[in-house]
Amino acid sequence: MSPSATAAALPYPELADEIEALLRDPTVVVPARIVQALPGGGTLFAMPAVDARVAITKLITLIPDNGARGLPSIQGDIVVFDVATGQRTALLDGPTVTARRTAAVSLLGARLLAPRRDGPLLIVGAGVQGRAHLEAFASGLGVREVRIASRHAASADALVAHARTLGLDARRVDDADAALADCPLVVSTTPARQVVLRGAPRDDAFVSAVGAYTPQMVEWAPEVCRDIAARGTLVVDTRDADHEAGDLLQAGIDVSAVPSLADWLASPRPVRGPVFFKNCGWGGWDLAAARLVSRQPPHR
C-alpha cells in the first residue's frame, strides 16, 4: 500500500481499539527485535510478530541525517502474511504505520488514564509524530484546542496551519514550560538528547512522552519525572521500556516496577495525577495495525 492508502486503512480510534484487543490476546508473540548498526551511523531494524491469524515482519531503516539529503529519516515496509496459508496479504508503508500506531498507543493511554480529556492539548515537537498525535487526539478524544511548541518556528507554524485545516483552534507557543499550566493533555515528540521540558505538569495532566525511546535520550528533566513518580502515576507502554525509557532511566527510576498498559488493562486501579505515560514503541503495535488491515475488504 502507498503511504496514503496505508493511512486510510488505519483510522486512529479503530487502531487504538485494535491495540487494546491485541493486549488482551494470549496468542500474540513478539520476539526481540534485531537492531543492526549501519555504516555511517544508521540503523536497520527487523521486527517480527505473530498471532493466531496474522504474521508480520517490519523492516525499516533509521538514518538520522537524512533530513540534509531531503529524505525521511525512517524508511521501510511491513510485510503481512496469513498464518494458515503463508501467503503475503499486504505490504504496508513502514513510516506511516510507525507514526499512526505510536499515536494510537498514546490515544489508548489517554483513554485509560487521562484525568481530563478535553484539552487544550500541548504538543512539543512539530515533526511526523507531532502531526500524528494531533490528528489522533482530535479524532479519538475530540480535542479542539491545540498549542504547539518546537525549536523550529517554521515547523510549529506548519503544524498549526494543518491543525486549522482540521477545524481546530491552534496556535504556536514559544515557551513549552509555561504552556504546561494551561494544558491537561501533553505530548512530547522530540528527538532530544538534552532536557527539553523542565516545568511541572498540572495535577490533572496526562503526559505521553514519546521522544526519548533509548537510554541516551531525554525530554523531561529528571526532577520532574521523580516528582511525578512521588505524587502521580507512571505507566509504560510495554516491558521493553524497562531498558529503553530514557526519561525515567535517567531519573533513576526502577522502570521494571512501573505498570505497563497490559498490566493496567488486566488490573485497573485508581489514577492519581499527574499521569506520565512512557511510549517507547513495540513490534506488537505494528501487528495490531496489520490485524486491522487484514479484516478490511481487499479493495481497501
PDB file of C-alpha atoms in Angstrom:
ATOM      1  CA  MET A   1       0.000   0.000   0.000  1.00  0.00           C
ATOM      2  CA  SER A   2       1.065   3.568  -0.627  1.00  0.00           C
ATOM      3  CA  PRO A   3       1.512   5.888   2.367  1.00  0.00           C
ATOM      4  CA  SER A   4      -1.911   7.440   1.728  1.00  0.00           C
ATOM      5  CA  ALA A   5      -3.643   4.070   1.358  1.00  0.00           C
ATOM      6  CA  THR A   6      -1.922   2.771   4.486  1.00  0.00           C
ATOM      7  CA  ALA A   7      -3.080   5.822   6.441  1.00  0.00           C
ATOM      8  CA  ALA A   8      -6.652   5.468   5.174  1.00  0.00           C
ATOM      9  CA  ALA A   9      -6.723   1.843   6.349  1.00  0.00           C
ATOM     10  CA  LEU A  10      -5.647   2.799   9.878  1.00  0.00           C
ATOM     11  CA  PRO A  11      -8.080   5.329  11.400  1.00  0.00           C
ATOM     12  CA  TYR A  12      -6.816   6.287  14.841  1.00  0.00           C
ATOM     13  CA  PRO A  13      -9.831   5.345  17.013  1.00  0.00           C
ATOM     14  CA  GLU A  14     -10.151   1.910  15.412  1.00  0.00           C
ATOM     15  CA  LEU A  15      -6.401   1.352  15.639  1.00  0.00           C
ATOM     16  CA  ALA A  16      -6.463   2.209  19.353  1.00  0.00           C
ATOM     17  CA  ASP A  17      -9.283  -0.343  19.764  1.00  0.00           C
ATOM     18  CA  GLU A  18      -7.194  -2.954  17.949  1.00  0.00           C
ATOM     19  CA  ILE A  19      -4.173  -2.231  20.138  1.00  0.00           C
ATOM     20  CA  GLU A  20      -6.309  -2.784  23.242  1.00  0.00           C
ATOM     21  CA  ALA A  21      -7.626  -6.049  21.777  1.00  0.00           C
ATOM     22  CA  LEU A  22      -4.084  -7.187  20.997  1.00  0.00           C
ATOM     23  CA  LEU A  23      -3.022  -6.586  24.608  1.00  0.00           C
ATOM     24  CA  ARG A  24      -5.806  -8.942  25.713  1.00  0.00           C
ATOM     25  CA  ASP A  25      -4.916 -11.644  23.150  1.00  0.00           C
ATOM     26  CA  PRO A  26      -2.861 -14.543  24.610  1.00  0.00           C
ATOM     27  CA  THR A  27      -1.836 -15.810  21.152  1.00  0.00           C
ATOM     28  CA  VAL A  28       0.340 -12.766  20.424  1.00  0.00           C
ATOM     29  CA  VAL A  29       4.082 -13.449  20.280  1.00  0.00           C
ATOM     30  CA  VAL A  30       6.592 -10.655  19.681  1.00  0.00           C
ATOM     31  CA  PRO A  31      10.244 -11.777  19.626  1.00  0.00           C
ATOM     32  CA  ALA A  32      13.010  -9.340  20.437  1.00  0.00           C
ATOM     33  CA  ARG A  33      13.758  -7.063  17.520  1.00  0.00           C
ATOM     34  CA  ILE A  34      17.044  -7.242  15.653  1.00  0.00           C
ATOM     35  CA  VAL A  35      18.932  -3.948  15.665  1.00  0.00           C
ATOM     36  CA  GLN A  36      21.817  -3.772  13.201  1.00  0.00           C
ATOM     37  CA  ALA A  37      24.113  -0.756  13.066  1.00  0.00           C
ATOM     38  CA  LEU A  38      24.835   0.505   9.543  1.00  0.00           C
ATOM     39  CA  PRO A  39      27.984   2.195   8.273  1.00  0.00           C
ATOM     40  CA  GLY A  40      27.633   5.952   8.631  1.00  0.00           C
ATOM     41  CA  GLY A  41      25.523   5.941  11.779  1.00  0.00           C
ATOM     42  CA  GLY A  42      22.226   4.499  10.540  1.00  0.00           C
ATOM     43  CA  THR A  43      20.324   1.517  11.925  1.00  0.00           C
ATOM     44  CA  LEU A  44      18.422  -1.395  10.377  1.00  0.00           C
ATOM     45  CA  PHE A  45      15.527  -2.808  12.429  1.00  0.00           C
ATOM     46  CA  ALA A  46      13.914  -6.217  11.824  1.00  0.00           C
ATOM     47  CA  MET A  47      10.795  -6.779  13.925  1.00  0.00           C
ATOM     48  CA  PRO A  48       8.692  -9.958  13.616  1.00  0.00           C
ATOM     49  CA  ALA A  49       5.375 -10.605  15.379  1.00  0.00           C
ATOM     50  CA  VAL A  50       2.600 -13.185  15.125  1.00  0.00           C
ATOM     51  CA  ASP A  51      -0.823 -14.114  16.473  1.00  0.00           C
ATOM     52  CA  ALA A  52      -3.243 -16.917  15.618  1.00  0.00           C
ATOM     53  CA  ARG A  53      -4.139 -15.400  12.212  1.00  0.00           C
ATOM     54  CA  VAL A  54      -1.520 -12.899  11.109  1.00  0.00           C
ATOM     55  CA  ALA A  55       2.286 -12.821  10.930  1.00  0.00           C
ATOM     56  CA  ILE A  56       4.382  -9.769  10.102  1.00  0.00           C
ATOM     57  CA  THR A  57       7.935  -8.659   9.666  1.00  0.00           C
ATOM     58  CA  LYS A  58       8.742  -4.985   9.859  1.00  0.00           C
ATOM     59  CA  LEU A  59      11.926  -3.917   8.076  1.00  0.00           C
ATOM     60  CA  ILE A  60      12.868  -0.280   8.473  1.00  0.00           C
ATOM     61  CA  THR A  61      15.971   1.864   8.422  1.00  0.00           C
ATOM     62  CA  LEU A  62      16.651   4.883  10.590  1.00  0.00           C
ATOM     63  CA  ILE A  63      19.121   7.351   9.075  1.00  0.00           C
ATOM     64  CA  PRO A  64      19.253  10.367  11.424  1.00  0.00           C
ATOM     65  CA  ASP A  65      20.932  12.781   8.985  1.00  0.00           C
ATOM     66  CA  ASN A  66      18.604  12.086   6.053  1.00  0.00           C
ATOM     67  CA  GLY A  67      16.960  15.459   6.518  1.00  0.00           C
ATOM     68  CA  ALA A  68      20.056  17.066   4.974  1.00  0.00           C
ATOM     69  CA  ARG A  69      19.511  14.821   1.938  1.00  0.00           C
ATOM     70  CA  GLY A  70      15.864  15.759   1.603  1.00  0.00           C
ATOM     71  CA  LEU A  71      14.868  12.226   2.597  1.00  0.00           C
ATOM     72  CA  PRO A  72      12.802  10.888   5.521  1.00  0.00           C
ATOM     73  CA  SER A  73      14.792   9.549   8.459  1.00  0.00           C
ATOM     74  CA  ILE A  74      12.638   6.395   8.677  1.00  0.00           C
ATOM     75  CA  GLN A  75      12.010   4.231   5.598  1.00  0.00           C
ATOM     76  CA  GLY A  76      10.825   0.674   5.061  1.00  0.00           C
ATOM     77  CA  ASP A  77       7.855  -1.668   4.920  1.00  0.00           C
ATOM     78  CA  ILE A  78       5.754  -4.105   6.917  1.00  0.00           C
ATOM     79  CA  VAL A  79       5.091  -7.442   5.210  1.00  0.00           C
ATOM     80  CA  VAL A  80       1.860  -9.139   6.315  1.00  0.00           C
ATOM     81  CA  PHE A  81       1.253 -12.901   5.967  1.00  0.00           C
ATOM     82  CA  ASP A  82      -1.705 -15.188   6.510  1.00  0.00           C
ATOM     83  CA  VAL A  83      -0.663 -17.724   9.148  1.00  0.00           C
ATOM     84  CA  ALA A  84      -2.787 -20.557   7.737  1.00  0.00           C
ATOM     85  CA  THR A  85      -1.565 -20.356   4.137  1.00  0.00           C
ATOM     86  CA  GLY A  86       1.704 -18.460   4.397  1.00  0.00           C
ATOM     87  CA  GLN A  87       0.528 -16.107   1.668  1.00  0.00           C
ATOM     88  CA  ARG A  88       1.555 -12.477   1.706  1.00  0.00           C
ATOM     89  CA  THR A  89      -1.640 -10.488   2.133  1.00  0.00           C
ATOM     90  CA  ALA A  90      -0.400  -6.901   2.382  1.00  0.00           C
ATOM     91  CA  LEU A  91       2.636  -4.672   2.121  1.00  0.00           C
ATOM     92  CA  LEU A  92       2.220  -1.607   4.349  1.00  0.00           C
ATOM     93  CA  ASP A  93       4.241   1.587   4.313  1.00  0.00           C
ATOM     94  CA  GLY A  94       6.502   1.340   7.360  1.00  0.00           C
ATOM     95  CA  PRO A  95       6.861   5.021   8.311  1.00  0.00           C
ATOM     96  CA  THR A  96       3.104   5.572   8.026  1.00  0.00           C
ATOM     97  CA  VAL A  97       2.340   2.608  10.278  1.00  0.00           C
ATOM     98  CA  THR A  98       5.019   3.715  12.746  1.00  0.00           C
ATOM     99  CA  ALA A  99       3.566   7.202  13.011  1.00  0.00           C
ATOM    100  CA  ARG A 100      -0.050   6.105  13.298  1.00  0.00           C
ATOM    101  CA  ARG A 101       0.370   3.174  15.680  1.00  0.00           C
ATOM    102  CA  THR A 102       2.562   5.252  18.008  1.00  0.00           C
ATOM    103  CA  ALA A 103      -0.071   7.979  18.172  1.00  0.00           C
ATOM    104  CA  ALA A 104      -2.813   5.361  18.609  1.00  0.00           C
ATOM    105  CA  VAL A 105      -0.949   3.921  21.610  1.00  0.00           C
ATOM    106  CA  SER A 106      -0.874   7.405  23.146  1.00  0.00           C
ATOM    107  CA  LEU A 107      -4.582   7.728  22.380  1.00  0.00           C
ATOM    108  CA  LEU A 108      -5.302   4.442  24.147  1.00  0.00           C
ATOM    109  CA  GLY A 109      -3.194   5.585  27.097  1.00  0.00           C
ATOM    110  CA  ALA A 110      -5.206   8.800  27.304  1.00  0.00           C
ATOM    111  CA  ARG A 111      -8.488   6.904  27.100  1.00  0.00           C
ATOM    112  CA  LEU A 112      -7.485   4.726  30.019  1.00  0.00           C
ATOM    113  CA  LEU A 113      -5.515   7.152  32.171  1.00  0.00           C
ATOM    114  CA  ALA A 114      -6.203  10.829  31.407  1.00  0.00           C
ATOM    115  CA  PRO A 115      -7.913  12.654  34.301  1.00  0.00           C
ATOM    116  CA  ARG A 116      -9.204  15.145  31.716  1.00  0.00           C
ATOM    117  CA  ARG A 117      -9.642  14.547  28.002  1.00  0.00           C
ATOM    118  CA  ASP A 118     -10.989  17.879  26.776  1.00  0.00           C
ATOM    119  CA  GLY A 119      -7.689  19.742  26.329  1.00  0.00           C
ATOM    120  CA  PRO A 120      -6.168  22.046  25.408  1.00  0.00           C
ATOM    121  CA  LEU A 121      -3.500  19.730  24.056  1.00  0.00           C
ATOM    122  CA  LEU A 122       0.145  20.801  24.115  1.00  0.00           C
ATOM    123  CA  ILE A 123       2.374  19.167  21.509  1.00  0.00           C
ATOM    124  CA  VAL A 124       6.118  19.638  21.945  1.00  0.00           C
ATOM    125  CA  GLY A 125       7.885  18.747  18.706  1.00  0.00           C
ATOM    126  CA  ALA A 126       6.274  19.501  15.354  1.00  0.00           C
ATOM    127  CA  GLY A 127       7.565  16.633  13.221  1.00  0.00           C
ATOM    128  CA  VAL A 128       5.881  13.467  11.953  1.00  0.00           C
ATOM    129  CA  GLN A 129       4.901  12.275  15.426  1.00  0.00           C
ATOM    130  CA  GLY A 130       3.624  15.703  16.427  1.00  0.00           C
ATOM    131  CA  ARG A 131       1.298  15.700  13.424  1.00  0.00           C
ATOM    132  CA  ALA A 132       0.146  12.110  14.028  1.00  0.00           C
ATOM    133  CA  HIS A 133      -0.645  12.818  17.680  1.00  0.00           C
ATOM    134  CA  LEU A 134      -2.520  15.983  16.799  1.00  0.00           C
ATOM    135  CA  GLU A 135      -4.735  14.008  14.404  1.00  0.00           C
ATOM    136  CA  ALA A 136      -5.156  11.086  16.817  1.00  0.00           C
ATOM    137  CA  PHE A 137      -6.217  13.219  19.786  1.00  0.00           C
ATOM    138  CA  ALA A 138      -8.548  15.298  17.621  1.00  0.00           C
ATOM    139  CA  SER A 139     -10.277  12.280  16.079  1.00  0.00           C
ATOM    140  CA  GLY A 140     -10.110   9.978  19.106  1.00  0.00           C
ATOM    141  CA  LEU A 141     -10.751  12.357  22.016  1.00  0.00           C
ATOM    142  CA  GLY A 142     -12.484  15.245  20.311  1.00  0.00           C
ATOM    143  CA  VAL A 143      -9.797  17.743  21.307  1.00  0.00           C
ATOM    144  CA  ARG A 144     -10.499  21.149  19.755  1.00  0.00           C
ATOM    145  CA  GLU A 145      -7.715  23.355  21.152  1.00  0.00           C
ATOM    146  CA  VAL A 146      -4.044  22.715  20.423  1.00  0.00           C
ATOM    147  CA  ARG A 147      -0.860  24.529  21.409  1.00  0.00           C
ATOM    148  CA  ILE A 148       2.316  23.639  19.519  1.00  0.00           C
ATOM    149  CA  ALA A 149       5.908  24.227  20.610  1.00  0.00           C
ATOM    150  CA  SER A 150       9.008  23.499  18.560  1.00  0.00           C
ATOM    151  CA  ARG A 151      12.574  24.739  18.481  1.00  0.00           C
ATOM    152  CA  HIS A 152      11.898  25.422  14.791  1.00  0.00           C
ATOM    153  CA  ALA A 153       9.245  28.129  14.493  1.00  0.00           C
ATOM    154  CA  ALA A 154       8.558  27.274  10.855  1.00  0.00           C
ATOM    155  CA  SER A 155       7.754  23.659  11.759  1.00  0.00           C
ATOM    156  CA  ALA A 156       5.425  24.780  14.531  1.00  0.00           C
ATOM    157  CA  ASP A 157       3.677  27.210  12.215  1.00  0.00           C
ATOM    158  CA  ALA A 158       3.229  24.489   9.583  1.00  0.00           C
ATOM    159  CA  LEU A 159       1.611  22.163  12.120  1.00  0.00           C
ATOM    160  CA  VAL A 160      -0.603  24.999  13.368  1.00  0.00           C
ATOM    161  CA  ALA A 161      -1.743  25.549   9.793  1.00  0.00           C
ATOM    162  CA  HIS A 162      -2.500  21.829   9.413  1.00  0.00           C
ATOM    163  CA  ALA A 163      -4.478  21.835  12.673  1.00  0.00           C
ATOM    164  CA  ARG A 164      -6.572  24.727  11.441  1.00  0.00           C
ATOM    165  CA  THR A 165      -7.462  22.807   8.276  1.00  0.00           C
ATOM    166  CA  LEU A 166      -8.971  20.220  10.651  1.00  0.00           C
ATOM    167  CA  GLY A 167     -11.098  22.911  12.263  1.00  0.00           C
ATOM    168  CA  LEU A 168      -9.014  23.140  15.419  1.00  0.00           C
ATOM    169  CA  ASP A 169      -8.193  26.235  17.458  1.00  0.00           C
ATOM    170  CA  ALA A 170      -4.405  26.088  17.182  1.00  0.00           C
ATOM    171  CA  ARG A 171      -1.527  28.427  17.883  1.00  0.00           C
ATOM    172  CA  ARG A 172       2.220  28.328  18.364  1.00  0.00           C
ATOM    173  CA  VAL A 173       3.709  28.779  21.824  1.00  0.00           C
ATOM    174  CA  ASP A 174       7.346  29.671  22.316  1.00  0.00           C
ATOM    175  CA  ASP A 175       7.646  28.587  25.968  1.00  0.00           C
ATOM    176  CA  ALA A 176       6.540  24.974  26.397  1.00  0.00           C
ATOM    177  CA  ASP A 177       7.160  25.002  30.159  1.00  0.00           C
ATOM    178  CA  ALA A 178       4.845  27.969  30.612  1.00  0.00           C
ATOM    179  CA  ALA A 179       2.175  26.345  28.422  1.00  0.00           C
ATOM    180  CA  LEU A 180       2.003  23.325  30.738  1.00  0.00           C
ATOM    181  CA  ALA A 181      -0.104  25.366  33.157  1.00  0.00           C
ATOM    182  CA  ASP A 182      -2.929  25.638  30.613  1.00  0.00           C
ATOM    183  CA  CYS A 183      -2.858  22.134  29.110  1.00  0.00           C
ATOM    184  CA  PRO A 184      -4.167  18.973  30.786  1.00  0.00           C
ATOM    185  CA  LEU A 185      -3.077  16.941  27.740  1.00  0.00           C
ATOM    186  CA  VAL A 186       0.613  16.962  26.789  1.00  0.00           C
ATOM    187  CA  VAL A 187       2.541  15.034  24.143  1.00  0.00           C
ATOM    188  CA  SER A 188       6.329  15.351  23.780  1.00  0.00           C
ATOM    189  CA  THR A 189       7.719  14.010  20.498  1.00  0.00           C
ATOM    190  CA  THR A 190      11.203  15.478  20.153  1.00  0.00           C
ATOM    191  CA  PRO A 191      14.413  13.599  19.222  1.00  0.00           C
ATOM    192  CA  ALA A 192      16.176  15.261  22.136  1.00  0.00           C
ATOM    193  CA  ARG A 193      19.327  14.092  23.867  1.00  0.00           C
ATOM    194  CA  GLN A 194      19.174  17.028  26.264  1.00  0.00           C
ATOM    195  CA  VAL A 195      16.325  18.106  28.504  1.00  0.00           C
ATOM    196  CA  VAL A 196      13.547  19.976  26.676  1.00  0.00           C
ATOM    197  CA  LEU A 197      10.914  20.280  29.421  1.00  0.00           C
ATOM    198  CA  ARG A 198      11.610  21.368  32.987  1.00  0.00           C
ATOM    199  CA  GLY A 199       8.148  22.532  34.044  1.00  0.00           C
ATOM    200  CA  ALA A 200       5.792  20.524  36.233  1.00  0.00           C
ATOM    201  CA  PRO A 201       2.606  19.249  34.552  1.00  0.00           C
ATOM    202  CA  ARG A 202      -0.739  20.130  36.101  1.00  0.00           C
ATOM    203  CA  ASP A 203      -2.170  17.846  38.780  1.00  0.00           C
ATOM    204  CA  ASP A 204      -4.842  16.757  36.282  1.00  0.00           C
ATOM    205  CA  ALA A 205      -2.415  16.324  33.384  1.00  0.00           C
ATOM    206  CA  PHE A 206      -1.862  13.325  31.153  1.00  0.00           C
ATOM    207  CA  VAL A 207       1.588  13.322  29.544  1.00  0.00           C
ATOM    208  CA  SER A 208       2.539  10.975  26.723  1.00  0.00           C
ATOM    209  CA  ALA A 209       6.334  11.069  26.489  1.00  0.00           C
ATOM    210  CA  VAL A 210       7.203   9.680  23.059  1.00  0.00           C
ATOM    211  CA  GLY A 211      10.563  11.096  22.084  1.00  0.00           C
ATOM    212  CA  ALA A 212      13.139   9.576  24.445  1.00  0.00           C
ATOM    213  CA  TYR A 213      12.979   5.940  23.328  1.00  0.00           C
ATOM    214  CA  THR A 214      16.595   4.988  24.137  1.00  0.00           C
ATOM    215  CA  PRO A 215      18.513   5.232  27.424  1.00  0.00           C
ATOM    216  CA  GLN A 216      20.677   8.016  25.981  1.00  0.00           C
ATOM    217  CA  MET A 217      17.720  10.236  25.037  1.00  0.00           C
ATOM    218  CA  VAL A 218      15.792  12.547  27.358  1.00  0.00           C
ATOM    219  CA  GLU A 219      12.991  15.096  27.008  1.00  0.00           C
ATOM    220  CA  TRP A 220      11.779  15.605  30.583  1.00  0.00           C
ATOM    221  CA  ALA A 221      14.034  16.784  33.398  1.00  0.00           C
ATOM    222  CA  PRO A 222      14.887  14.019  35.886  1.00  0.00           C
ATOM    223  CA  GLU A 223      13.486  16.034  38.794  1.00  0.00           C
ATOM    224  CA  VAL A 224      10.130  16.343  37.014  1.00  0.00           C
ATOM    225  CA  CYS A 225       9.967  12.581  36.468  1.00  0.00           C
ATOM    226  CA  ARG A 226      10.847  11.911  40.103  1.00  0.00           C
ATOM    227  CA  ASP A 227       8.204  14.382  41.265  1.00  0.00           C
ATOM    228  CA  ILE A 228       5.518  12.691  39.153  1.00  0.00           C
ATOM    229  CA  ALA A 229       6.630   9.289  40.451  1.00  0.00           C
ATOM    230  CA  ALA A 230       6.189  10.560  44.014  1.00  0.00           C
ATOM    231  CA  ARG A 231       2.813  12.276  43.651  1.00  0.00           C
ATOM    232  CA  GLY A 232       1.280  10.990  40.437  1.00  0.00           C
ATOM    233  CA  THR A 233       1.097   7.907  38.224  1.00  0.00           C
ATOM    234  CA  LEU A 234       3.723   6.346  35.942  1.00  0.00           C
ATOM    235  CA  VAL A 235       2.768   3.846  33.227  1.00  0.00           C
ATOM    236  CA  VAL A 236       4.878   2.408  30.384  1.00  0.00           C
ATOM    237  CA  ASP A 237       3.649   1.005  27.089  1.00  0.00           C
ATOM    238  CA  THR A 238       5.393  -2.400  27.406  1.00  0.00           C
ATOM    239  CA  ARG A 239       8.131  -4.103  29.378  1.00  0.00           C
ATOM    240  CA  ASP A 240      10.577  -3.144  26.613  1.00  0.00           C
ATOM    241  CA  ALA A 241      10.533   0.271  28.279  1.00  0.00           C
ATOM    242  CA  ASP A 242      12.470  -1.256  31.185  1.00  0.00           C
ATOM    243  CA  HIS A 243      15.659  -0.738  29.171  1.00  0.00           C
ATOM    244  CA  GLU A 244      14.509   1.963  26.718  1.00  0.00           C
ATOM    245  CA  ALA A 245      12.666   4.676  28.695  1.00  0.00           C
ATOM    246  CA  GLY A 246      15.352   7.353  28.675  1.00  0.00           C
ATOM    247  CA  ASP A 247      13.422   9.927  30.709  1.00  0.00           C
ATOM    248  CA  LEU A 248      12.709   7.508  33.540  1.00  0.00           C
ATOM    249  CA  LEU A 249      16.063   5.720  33.467  1.00  0.00           C
ATOM    250  CA  GLN A 250      17.993   8.993  33.660  1.00  0.00           C
ATOM    251  CA  ALA A 251      15.817   9.977  36.617  1.00  0.00           C
ATOM    252  CA  GLY A 252      16.987   6.855  38.473  1.00  0.00           C
ATOM    253  CA  ILE A 253      13.513   5.295  38.477  1.00  0.00           C
ATOM    254  CA  ASP A 254      13.142   1.498  38.613  1.00  0.00           C
ATOM    255  CA  VAL A 255      11.167   1.145  35.392  1.00  0.00           C
ATOM    256  CA  SER A 256      10.611  -2.585  35.947  1.00  0.00           C
ATOM    257  CA  ALA A 257       8.361  -1.654  38.886  1.00  0.00           C
ATOM    258  CA  VAL A 258       6.201   0.658  36.740  1.00  0.00           C
ATOM    259  CA  PRO A 259       2.979  -0.942  35.416  1.00  0.00           C
ATOM    260  CA  SER A 260       2.555  -1.416  31.673  1.00  0.00           C
ATOM    261  CA  LEU A 261      -0.597  -0.854  29.628  1.00  0.00           C
ATOM    262  CA  ALA A 262      -1.216  -4.616  29.695  1.00  0.00           C
ATOM    263  CA  ASP A 263      -0.881  -4.612  33.493  1.00  0.00           C
ATOM    264  CA  TRP A 264      -3.353  -1.741  33.714  1.00  0.00           C
ATOM    265  CA  LEU A 265      -5.898  -3.474  31.493  1.00  0.00           C
ATOM    266  CA  ALA A 266      -5.583  -6.702  33.467  1.00  0.00           C
ATOM    267  CA  SER A 267      -5.890  -4.940  36.820  1.00  0.00           C
ATOM    268  CA  PRO A 268      -7.343  -1.414  36.620  1.00  0.00           C
ATOM    269  CA  ARG A 269      -6.562   0.837  39.550  1.00  0.00           C
ATOM    270  CA  PRO A 270      -7.309   4.400  40.633  1.00  0.00           C
ATOM    271  CA  VAL A 271      -5.419   7.092  38.733  1.00  0.00           C
ATOM    272  CA  ARG A 272      -3.525   9.671  40.732  1.00  0.00           C
ATOM    273  CA  GLY A 273      -2.477  12.716  38.736  1.00  0.00           C
ATOM    274  CA  PRO A 274      -0.418  13.862  37.067  1.00  0.00           C
ATOM    275  CA  VAL A 275      -0.039  10.842  34.773  1.00  0.00           C
ATOM    276  CA  PHE A 276       3.224  10.213  32.896  1.00  0.00           C
ATOM    277  CA  PHE A 277       2.844   7.625  30.130  1.00  0.00           C
ATOM    278  CA  LYS A 278       6.108   6.496  28.542  1.00  0.00           C
ATOM    279  CA  ASN A 279       5.546   5.402  24.952  1.00  0.00           C
ATOM    280  CA  CYS A 280       8.713   3.709  23.647  1.00  0.00           C
ATOM    281  CA  GLY A 281       7.375   1.501  20.851  1.00  0.00           C
ATOM    282  CA  TRP A 282       6.980  -2.244  20.294  1.00  0.00           C
ATOM    283  CA  GLY A 283       6.566  -4.604  17.359  1.00  0.00           C
ATOM    284  CA  GLY A 284       3.182  -5.655  18.713  1.00  0.00           C
ATOM    285  CA  TRP A 285       1.762  -2.281  17.750  1.00  0.00           C
ATOM    286  CA  ASP A 286       2.701  -2.971  14.116  1.00  0.00           C
ATOM    287  CA  LEU A 287       0.964  -6.337  14.387  1.00  0.00           C
ATOM    288  CA  ALA A 288      -2.159  -4.525  15.616  1.00  0.00           C
ATOM    289  CA  ALA A 289      -2.060  -2.345  12.501  1.00  0.00           C
ATOM    290  CA  ALA A 290      -1.708  -5.443  10.299  1.00  0.00           C
ATOM    291  CA  ARG A 291      -4.639  -7.105  12.095  1.00  0.00           C
ATOM    292  CA  LEU A 292      -6.828  -4.097  11.438  1.00  0.00           C
ATOM    293  CA  VAL A 293      -5.878  -4.017   7.753  1.00  0.00           C
ATOM    294  CA  SER A 294      -6.349  -7.793   7.382  1.00  0.00           C
ATOM    295  CA  ARG A 295     -10.008  -7.557   8.382  1.00  0.00           C
ATOM    296  CA  GLN A 296     -10.814  -4.982   5.711  1.00  0.00           C
ATOM    297  CA  PRO A 297     -12.090  -5.739   2.188  1.00  0.00           C
ATOM    298  CA  PRO A 298      -9.282  -6.393  -0.331  1.00  0.00           C
ATOM    299  CA  HIS A 299     -10.090  -3.290  -2.391  1.00  0.00           C
ATOM    300  CA  ARG A 300      -9.063  -1.105   0.551  1.00  0.00           C
TER     301      ARG A 300
END
